[in-house]
Amino acid sequence: MSSSQADEALYQALVSDEKKAWNTLYADVYRRFIPYALQRSTVSEDDAGDILQEAFAVFSVNLRNGRYQFVGKPVGAYVFRLCQLKWYTFMRDTDKPLPLDSLRKTGEDDDEDFEWDLADVANTPGGDLNALEKAMLELQDGCRKLMQFFYVEEKSLAECGALLGIQEGSAKVKRFRCAQQLRDLYFRYRKDD
């Protein structure tokens, strides 16, 4: 069985609410997230465990209401990403310092789509859509258009590049940079509220 087939089987088992599948996923994400949080911040192990639990609660809701669908990428990578976002929010809300690369790609299980994503804001309880709107308006025109094309209109990077008059590879790099800018603006506005 390939890893993609194994991930799809895990997804189906989670949808069927099989306890063994939930335990397997939890152990996998725990093994990666707890050391990740402890090595990168002053968060306690208890707080990291609470953050993990919150991320699993969000994942459970997203799985049950259909917001999360298996698309060929590891389920654990999605849950790990939720953990990262919850950790970031916890650190920000408790005024603890974060390393600069705290939400950038970590090299685990995924490709260029692993960085902060607009969908994470919409799918996470406490996500502030007003702050996201303010952040979008502050982006430069090229970034705002790219974010609109890619995330809202769900165009491919090749289509985005064509619409902006740039190559697909340039659109990929620009999307990453624009998403980072948007993320930073979003959290600034969210903190200011």
mmCIF file of C-alpha atoms in Angstrom:
data_model
loop_
_atom_site.group_PDB
_atom_site.id
_atom_site.type_symbol
_atom_site.label_atom_id
_atom_site.label_comp_id
_atom_site.label_asym_id
_atom_site.label_seq_id
_atom_site.Cartn_x
_atom_site.Cartn_y
_atom_site.Cartn_z
ATOM 1 C CA MET A 1 0.000 0.000 0.000
ATOM 2 C CA SER A 2 1.422 3.392 -0.996
ATOM 3 C CA SER A 3 1.604 6.238 1.504
ATOM 4 C CA SER A 4 -1.204 8.051 -0.327
ATOM 5 C CA GLN A 5 -3.388 4.950 -0.114
ATOM 6 C CA ALA A 6 -2.541 4.591 3.576
ATOM 7 C CA ASP A 7 -3.474 8.233 4.175
ATOM 8 C CA GLU A 8 -6.751 7.773 2.322
ATOM 9 C CA ALA A 9 -7.492 4.646 4.386
ATOM 10 C CA LEU A 10 -6.743 6.644 7.555
ATOM 11 C CA TYR A 11 -9.079 9.400 6.374
ATOM 12 C CA GLN A 12 -11.885 6.903 5.706
ATOM 13 C CA ALA A 13 -11.353 5.329 9.135
ATOM 14 C CA LEU A 14 -11.509 8.775 10.775
ATOM 15 C CA VAL A 15 -14.731 9.564 8.926
ATOM 16 C CA SER A 16 -16.085 6.256 10.250
ATOM 17 C CA ASP A 17 -14.952 7.388 13.724
ATOM 18 C CA GLU A 18 -12.712 4.355 14.324
ATOM 19 C CA LYS A 19 -10.921 4.758 17.647
ATOM 20 C CA LYS A 20 -7.729 3.089 16.383
ATOM 21 C CA ALA A 21 -7.473 5.632 13.537
ATOM 22 C CA TRP A 22 -7.894 8.551 15.937
ATOM 23 C CA ASN A 23 -5.265 7.096 18.271
ATOM 24 C CA THR A 24 -2.842 6.575 15.377
ATOM 25 C CA LEU A 25 -3.304 10.131 14.133
ATOM 26 C CA TYR A 26 -2.998 11.573 17.630
ATOM 27 C CA ALA A 27 0.226 9.663 18.325
ATOM 28 C CA ASP A 28 1.718 10.788 14.997
ATOM 29 C CA VAL A 29 0.898 14.470 15.484
ATOM 30 C CA TYR A 30 1.864 14.394 19.186
ATOM 31 C CA ARG A 31 5.265 12.893 18.303
ATOM 32 C CA ARG A 32 5.950 15.801 15.930
ATOM 33 C CA PHE A 33 4.170 18.778 17.464
ATOM 34 C CA ILE A 34 5.188 18.622 21.135
ATOM 35 C CA PRO A 35 8.959 18.694 20.399
ATOM 36 C CA TYR A 36 8.328 21.322 17.703
ATOM 37 C CA ALA A 37 6.598 23.655 20.187
ATOM 38 C CA LEU A 38 9.009 23.002 23.056
ATOM 39 C CA GLN A 39 12.135 23.565 20.950
ATOM 40 C CA ARG A 40 10.867 26.797 19.428
ATOM 41 C CA SER A 41 9.344 28.561 22.416
ATOM 42 C CA THR A 42 8.987 28.827 26.162
ATOM 43 C CA VAL A 43 5.626 27.051 26.116
ATOM 44 C CA SER A 44 5.231 24.378 28.799
ATOM 45 C CA GLU A 45 4.578 20.750 27.904
ATOM 46 C CA ASP A 46 1.115 21.034 29.489
ATOM 47 C CA ASP A 47 0.297 24.088 27.367
ATOM 48 C CA ALA A 48 1.589 22.322 24.254
ATOM 49 C CA GLY A 49 -0.682 19.388 25.080
ATOM 50 C CA ASP A 50 -3.652 21.743 25.478
ATOM 51 C CA ILE A 51 -2.846 23.353 22.129
ATOM 52 C CA LEU A 52 -2.726 19.894 20.534
ATOM 53 C CA GLN A 53 -6.140 19.069 22.017
ATOM 54 C CA GLU A 54 -7.627 22.322 20.676
ATOM 55 C CA ALA A 55 -6.264 21.582 17.207
ATOM 56 C CA PHE A 56 -7.773 18.096 17.301
ATOM 57 C CA ALA A 57 -11.132 19.591 18.295
ATOM 58 C CA VAL A 58 -10.995 21.913 15.271
ATOM 59 C CA PHE A 59 -9.978 19.020 13.027
ATOM 60 C CA SER A 60 -12.832 16.882 14.340
ATOM 61 C CA VAL A 61 -15.363 19.618 13.572
ATOM 62 C CA ASN A 62 -13.883 20.234 10.112
ATOM 63 C CA LEU A 63 -13.932 16.498 9.358
ATOM 64 C CA ARG A 64 -17.538 16.064 10.464
ATOM 65 C CA ASN A 65 -18.919 19.111 8.690
ATOM 66 C CA GLY A 66 -17.048 18.337 5.463
ATOM 67 C CA ARG A 67 -14.713 21.347 5.519
ATOM 68 C CA TYR A 68 -11.783 18.960 5.577
ATOM 69 C CA GLN A 69 -11.671 16.568 2.648
ATOM 70 C CA PHE A 70 -8.845 14.208 1.799
ATOM 71 C CA VAL A 71 -7.030 15.543 -1.275
ATOM 72 C CA GLY A 72 -4.070 13.171 -1.410
ATOM 73 C CA LYS A 73 -1.937 14.918 1.214
ATOM 74 C CA PRO A 74 -1.232 13.449 4.657
ATOM 75 C CA VAL A 75 -4.004 13.979 7.186
ATOM 76 C CA GLY A 76 -1.355 14.407 9.877
ATOM 77 C CA ALA A 77 0.149 17.360 7.991
ATOM 78 C CA TYR A 78 -3.188 19.174 8.111
ATOM 79 C CA VAL A 79 -3.614 18.539 11.845
ATOM 80 C CA PHE A 80 0.019 19.526 12.487
ATOM 81 C CA ARG A 81 -0.696 22.778 10.662
ATOM 82 C CA LEU A 82 -3.701 23.424 12.882
ATOM 83 C CA CYS A 83 -1.430 22.819 15.883
ATOM 84 C CA GLN A 84 1.049 25.368 14.550
ATOM 85 C CA LEU A 85 -1.679 27.967 14.121
ATOM 86 C CA LYS A 86 -3.075 27.323 17.610
ATOM 87 C CA TRP A 87 0.458 27.509 19.043
ATOM 88 C CA TYR A 88 1.133 30.784 17.229
ATOM 89 C CA THR A 89 -2.121 32.261 18.554
ATOM 90 C CA PHE A 90 -1.336 31.066 22.101
ATOM 91 C CA MET A 91 2.153 32.580 21.973
ATOM 92 C CA ARG A 92 0.865 35.863 20.581
ATOM 93 C CA ASP A 93 -2.025 36.105 23.055
ATOM 94 C CA THR A 94 0.267 35.438 26.015
ATOM 95 C CA ASP A 95 2.865 37.941 24.705
ATOM 96 C CA LYS A 96 5.552 35.287 24.423
ATOM 97 C CA PRO A 97 8.258 35.767 21.772
ATOM 98 C CA LEU A 98 8.104 33.717 18.590
ATOM 99 C CA PRO A 99 10.984 32.835 16.289
ATOM 100 C CA LEU A 100 10.719 34.556 12.908
ATOM 101 C CA ASP A 101 10.261 31.282 11.029
ATOM 102 C CA SER A 102 7.549 29.973 13.361
ATOM 103 C CA LEU A 103 4.889 29.541 10.678
ATOM 104 C CA ARG A 104 7.018 28.914 7.650
ATOM 105 C CA LYS A 105 7.343 25.567 5.941
ATOM 106 C CA THR A 106 8.809 23.018 8.305
ATOM 107 C CA GLY A 107 9.723 20.346 5.765
ATOM 108 C CA GLU A 108 7.250 17.795 7.092
ATOM 109 C CA ASP A 109 5.109 15.723 4.771
ATOM 110 C CA ASP A 110 4.030 18.436 2.414
ATOM 111 C CA ASP A 111 4.955 20.767 -0.388
ATOM 112 C CA GLU A 112 4.548 24.459 -1.113
ATOM 113 C CA ASP A 113 0.949 24.490 0.130
ATOM 114 C CA PHE A 114 2.105 23.853 3.706
ATOM 115 C CA GLU A 115 2.576 27.499 4.724
ATOM 116 C CA TRP A 116 -0.086 29.683 6.313
ATOM 117 C CA ASP A 117 -3.268 29.544 4.310
ATOM 118 C CA LEU A 118 -6.340 31.751 4.106
ATOM 119 C CA ALA A 119 -8.502 28.687 4.585
ATOM 120 C CA ASP A 120 -6.944 28.191 8.020
ATOM 121 C CA VAL A 121 -8.395 31.543 9.120
ATOM 122 C CA ALA A 122 -11.883 30.676 7.925
ATOM 123 C CA ASN A 123 -11.790 27.152 9.374
ATOM 124 C CA THR A 124 -10.363 27.968 12.791
ATOM 125 C CA PRO A 125 -12.660 29.048 15.620
ATOM 126 C CA GLY A 126 -11.626 32.552 16.602
ATOM 127 C CA GLY A 127 -10.496 33.301 13.053
ATOM 128 C CA ASP A 128 -11.103 37.007 12.494
ATOM 129 C CA LEU A 129 -12.484 37.628 9.028
ATOM 130 C CA ASN A 130 -12.595 41.407 9.617
ATOM 131 C CA ALA A 131 -8.855 41.424 10.326
ATOM 132 C CA LEU A 132 -8.329 39.310 7.205
ATOM 133 C CA GLU A 133 -10.320 41.794 5.118
ATOM 134 C CA LYS A 134 -8.280 44.737 6.494
ATOM 135 C CA ALA A 135 -5.070 42.844 5.782
ATOM 136 C CA MET A 136 -6.149 42.078 2.201
ATOM 137 C CA LEU A 137 -6.914 45.763 1.583
ATOM 138 C CA GLU A 138 -3.454 46.762 2.786
ATOM 139 C CA LEU A 139 -1.623 44.416 0.404
ATOM 140 C CA GLN A 140 -0.099 45.891 -2.733
ATOM 141 C CA ASP A 141 -2.311 45.494 -5.789
ATOM 142 C CA GLY A 142 -0.296 42.618 -7.310
ATOM 143 C CA CYS A 143 -0.365 40.615 -4.085
ATOM 144 C CA ARG A 144 -4.042 41.307 -3.501
ATOM 145 C CA LYS A 145 -4.884 40.126 -7.020
ATOM 146 C CA LEU A 146 -2.766 36.989 -6.629
ATOM 147 C CA MET A 147 -4.384 36.135 -3.283
ATOM 148 C CA GLN A 148 -7.821 36.702 -4.837
ATOM 149 C CA PHE A 149 -7.059 34.548 -7.896
ATOM 150 C CA PHE A 150 -5.407 31.711 -5.978
ATOM 151 C CA TYR A 151 -7.433 31.458 -2.775
ATOM 152 C CA VAL A 152 -10.840 32.876 -3.603
ATOM 153 C CA GLU A 153 -11.207 31.985 -7.285
ATOM 154 C CA GLU A 154 -9.099 28.813 -6.781
ATOM 155 C CA LYS A 155 -7.078 29.296 -9.951
ATOM 156 C CA SER A 156 -3.897 27.293 -10.502
ATOM 157 C CA LEU A 157 -0.516 28.990 -10.168
ATOM 158 C CA ALA A 158 -0.131 28.774 -13.956
ATOM 159 C CA GLU A 159 -3.457 30.593 -14.416
ATOM 160 C CA CYS A 160 -2.514 33.175 -11.780
ATOM 161 C CA GLY A 161 0.798 33.779 -13.512
ATOM 162 C CA ALA A 162 -0.882 34.208 -16.880
ATOM 163 C CA LEU A 163 -3.368 36.712 -15.437
ATOM 164 C CA LEU A 164 -0.527 38.684 -13.813
ATOM 165 C CA GLY A 165 1.843 38.405 -16.783
ATOM 166 C CA ILE A 166 4.472 36.352 -14.965
ATOM 167 C CA GLN A 167 5.798 32.795 -15.202
ATOM 168 C CA GLU A 168 4.292 30.006 -13.079
ATOM 169 C CA GLY A 169 7.511 29.699 -11.032
ATOM 170 C CA SER A 170 7.437 33.423 -10.288
ATOM 171 C CA ALA A 171 3.766 33.161 -9.312
ATOM 172 C CA LYS A 172 4.677 30.364 -6.881
ATOM 173 C CA VAL A 173 7.366 32.468 -5.189
ATOM 174 C CA LYS A 174 5.146 35.561 -5.193
ATOM 175 C CA ARG A 175 2.252 33.604 -3.668
ATOM 176 C CA PHE A 176 4.471 32.464 -0.805
ATOM 177 C CA ARG A 177 5.764 35.995 -0.157
ATOM 178 C CA CYS A 178 2.309 37.541 -0.430
ATOM 179 C CA ALA A 179 0.833 34.925 1.905
ATOM 180 C CA GLN A 180 3.570 35.737 4.438
ATOM 181 C CA GLN A 181 2.776 39.465 4.175
ATOM 182 C CA LEU A 182 -0.926 38.763 4.511
ATOM 183 C CA ARG A 183 -0.320 36.549 7.522
ATOM 184 C CA ASP A 184 1.768 39.221 9.248
ATOM 185 C CA LEU A 185 -0.833 41.928 8.535
ATOM 186 C CA TYR A 186 -3.656 39.657 9.663
ATOM 187 C CA PHE A 187 -2.045 38.947 13.028
ATOM 188 C CA ARG A 188 -1.174 42.629 13.487
ATOM 189 C CA TYR A 189 -4.792 43.662 12.940
ATOM 190 C CA ARG A 190 -6.052 40.806 15.056
ATOM 191 C CA LYS A 191 -3.784 41.825 17.926
ATOM 192 C CA ASP A 192 -4.812 45.484 17.609
ATOM 193 C CA ASP A 193 -8.529 44.681 17.975
#
